[in-house]
Coordinates of N, CA, C and O in Angstrom, one line a residue:
X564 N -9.3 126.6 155.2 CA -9.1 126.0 156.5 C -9.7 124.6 156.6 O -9.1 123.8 157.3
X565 N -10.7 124.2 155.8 CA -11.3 122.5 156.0 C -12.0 122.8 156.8 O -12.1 121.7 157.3
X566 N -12.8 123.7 157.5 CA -13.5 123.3 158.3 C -14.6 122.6 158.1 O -15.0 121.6 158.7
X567 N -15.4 123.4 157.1 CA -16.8 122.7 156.6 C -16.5 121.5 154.6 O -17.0 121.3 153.5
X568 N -15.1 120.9 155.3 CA -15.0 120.1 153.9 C -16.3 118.7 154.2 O -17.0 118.4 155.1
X569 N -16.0 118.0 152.7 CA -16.0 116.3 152.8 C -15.9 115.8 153.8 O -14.7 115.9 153.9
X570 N -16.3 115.1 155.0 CA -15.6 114.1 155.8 C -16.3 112.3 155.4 O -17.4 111.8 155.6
X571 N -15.0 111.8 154.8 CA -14.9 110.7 154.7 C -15.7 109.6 155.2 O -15.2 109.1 156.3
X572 N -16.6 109.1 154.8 CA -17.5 108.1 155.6 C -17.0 106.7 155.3 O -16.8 106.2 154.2
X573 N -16.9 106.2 156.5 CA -16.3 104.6 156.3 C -17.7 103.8 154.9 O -18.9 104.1 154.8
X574 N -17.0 102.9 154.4 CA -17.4 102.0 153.3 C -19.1 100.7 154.4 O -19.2 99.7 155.2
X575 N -19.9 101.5 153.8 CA -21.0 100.3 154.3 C -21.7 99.4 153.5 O -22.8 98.9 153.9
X576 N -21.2 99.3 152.4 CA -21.7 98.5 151.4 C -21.3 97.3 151.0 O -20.1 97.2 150.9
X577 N -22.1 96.0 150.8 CA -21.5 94.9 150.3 C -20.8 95.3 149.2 O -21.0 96.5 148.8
X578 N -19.9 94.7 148.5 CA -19.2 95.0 146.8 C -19.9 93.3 146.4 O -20.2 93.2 145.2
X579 N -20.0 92.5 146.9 CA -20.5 91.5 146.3 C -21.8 91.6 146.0 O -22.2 91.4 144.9
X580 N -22.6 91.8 147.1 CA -24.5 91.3 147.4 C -24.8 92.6 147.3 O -26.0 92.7 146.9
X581 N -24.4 93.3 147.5 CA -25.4 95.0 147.7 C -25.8 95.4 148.7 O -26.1 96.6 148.7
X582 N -25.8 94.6 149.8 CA -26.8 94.8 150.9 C -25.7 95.8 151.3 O -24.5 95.8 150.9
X583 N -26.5 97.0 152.6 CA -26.5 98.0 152.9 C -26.2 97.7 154.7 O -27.1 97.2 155.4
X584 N -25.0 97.9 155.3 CA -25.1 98.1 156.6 C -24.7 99.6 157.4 O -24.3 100.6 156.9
X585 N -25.0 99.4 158.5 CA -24.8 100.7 159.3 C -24.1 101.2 160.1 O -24.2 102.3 160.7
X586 N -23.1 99.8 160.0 CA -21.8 100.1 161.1 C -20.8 99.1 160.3 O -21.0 97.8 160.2
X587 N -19.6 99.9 159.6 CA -18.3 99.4 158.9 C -18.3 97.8 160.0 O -18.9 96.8 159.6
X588 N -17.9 97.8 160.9 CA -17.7 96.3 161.8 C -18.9 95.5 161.6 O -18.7 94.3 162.0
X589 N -20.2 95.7 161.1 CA -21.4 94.4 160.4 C -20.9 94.3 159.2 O -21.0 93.2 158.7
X590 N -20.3 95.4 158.5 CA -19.9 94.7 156.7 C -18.6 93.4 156.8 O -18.6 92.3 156.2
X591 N -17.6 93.7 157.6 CA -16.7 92.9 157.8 C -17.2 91.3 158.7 O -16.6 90.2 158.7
X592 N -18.1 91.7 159.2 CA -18.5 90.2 159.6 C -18.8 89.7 158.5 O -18.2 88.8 158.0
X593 N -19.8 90.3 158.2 CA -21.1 89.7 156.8 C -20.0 89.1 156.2 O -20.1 88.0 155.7
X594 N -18.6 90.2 156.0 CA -17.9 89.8 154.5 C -17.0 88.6 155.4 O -17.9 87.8 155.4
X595 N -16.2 88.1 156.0 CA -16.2 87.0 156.3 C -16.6 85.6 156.4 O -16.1 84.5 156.3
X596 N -18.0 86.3 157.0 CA -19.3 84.8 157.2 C -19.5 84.5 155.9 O -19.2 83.4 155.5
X597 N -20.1 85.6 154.8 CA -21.0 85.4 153.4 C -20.3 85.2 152.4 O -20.6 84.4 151.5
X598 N -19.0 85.9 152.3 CA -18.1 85.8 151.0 C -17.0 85.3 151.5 O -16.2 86.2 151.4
X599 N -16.2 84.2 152.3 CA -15.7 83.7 152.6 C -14.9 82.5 151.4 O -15.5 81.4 151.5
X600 N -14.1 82.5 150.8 CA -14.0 81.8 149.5 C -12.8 80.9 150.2 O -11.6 81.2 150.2
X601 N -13.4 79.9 150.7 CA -12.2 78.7 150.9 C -12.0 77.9 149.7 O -12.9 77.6 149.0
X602 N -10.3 77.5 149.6 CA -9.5 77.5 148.9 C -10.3 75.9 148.8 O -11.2 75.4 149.5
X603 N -9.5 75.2 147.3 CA -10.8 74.2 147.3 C -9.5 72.9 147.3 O -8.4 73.0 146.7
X604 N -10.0 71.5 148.4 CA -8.7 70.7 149.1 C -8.6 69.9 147.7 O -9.5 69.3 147.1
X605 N -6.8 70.0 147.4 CA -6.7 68.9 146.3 C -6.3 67.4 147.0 O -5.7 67.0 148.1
X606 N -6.7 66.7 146.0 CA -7.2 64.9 145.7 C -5.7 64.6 144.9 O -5.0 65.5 144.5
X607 N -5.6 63.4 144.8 CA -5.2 62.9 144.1 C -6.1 61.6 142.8 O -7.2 61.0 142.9
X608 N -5.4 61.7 142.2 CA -6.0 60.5 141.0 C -7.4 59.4 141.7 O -8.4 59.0 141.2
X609 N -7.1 59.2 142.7 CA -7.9 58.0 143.2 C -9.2 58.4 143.9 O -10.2 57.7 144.3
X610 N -8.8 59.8 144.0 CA -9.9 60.5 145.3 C -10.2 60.6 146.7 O -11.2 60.7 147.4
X611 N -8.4 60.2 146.9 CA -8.2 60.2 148.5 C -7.0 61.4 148.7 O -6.4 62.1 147.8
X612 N -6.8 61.2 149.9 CA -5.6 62.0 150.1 C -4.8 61.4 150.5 O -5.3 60.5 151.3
X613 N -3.1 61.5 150.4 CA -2.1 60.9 150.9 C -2.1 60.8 152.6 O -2.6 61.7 153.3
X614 N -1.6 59.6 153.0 CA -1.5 59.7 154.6 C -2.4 59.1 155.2 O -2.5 59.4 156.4
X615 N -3.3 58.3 154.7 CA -4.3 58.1 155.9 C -4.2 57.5 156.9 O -3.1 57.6 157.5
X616 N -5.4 56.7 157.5 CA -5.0 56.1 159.0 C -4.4 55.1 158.6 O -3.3 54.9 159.2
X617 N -4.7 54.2 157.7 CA -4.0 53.1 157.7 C -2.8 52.1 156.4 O -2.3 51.0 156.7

């Protein structure tokens, strides 16, 4: 019947840092704020970017 099975516990662990939270919706902040991996802005040869002001 399942009554007394496994029940599934949401994921509260960093996978990067380790750290330990207590509510799935603090891991997803943390993992936004802390592991946030922005994309890195490409340059050209000179070390500007096309377009400027003037």
């Amino acid at each position: 019947m399942g009554l007394f099975g496994k029940k599934e516990t949401p994921e509260t662990k960093c996978k990067e840092c380790g750290l330990e939270f207590n509510d799935p919706v603090r891991l997803d902040r943390h993992m936004k704020k802390a592991h946030k991996h922005a994309p890195q802005r490409k340059f050209d040869e000179q070390g500007f970017s096309t377009g400027g002001m003037w």
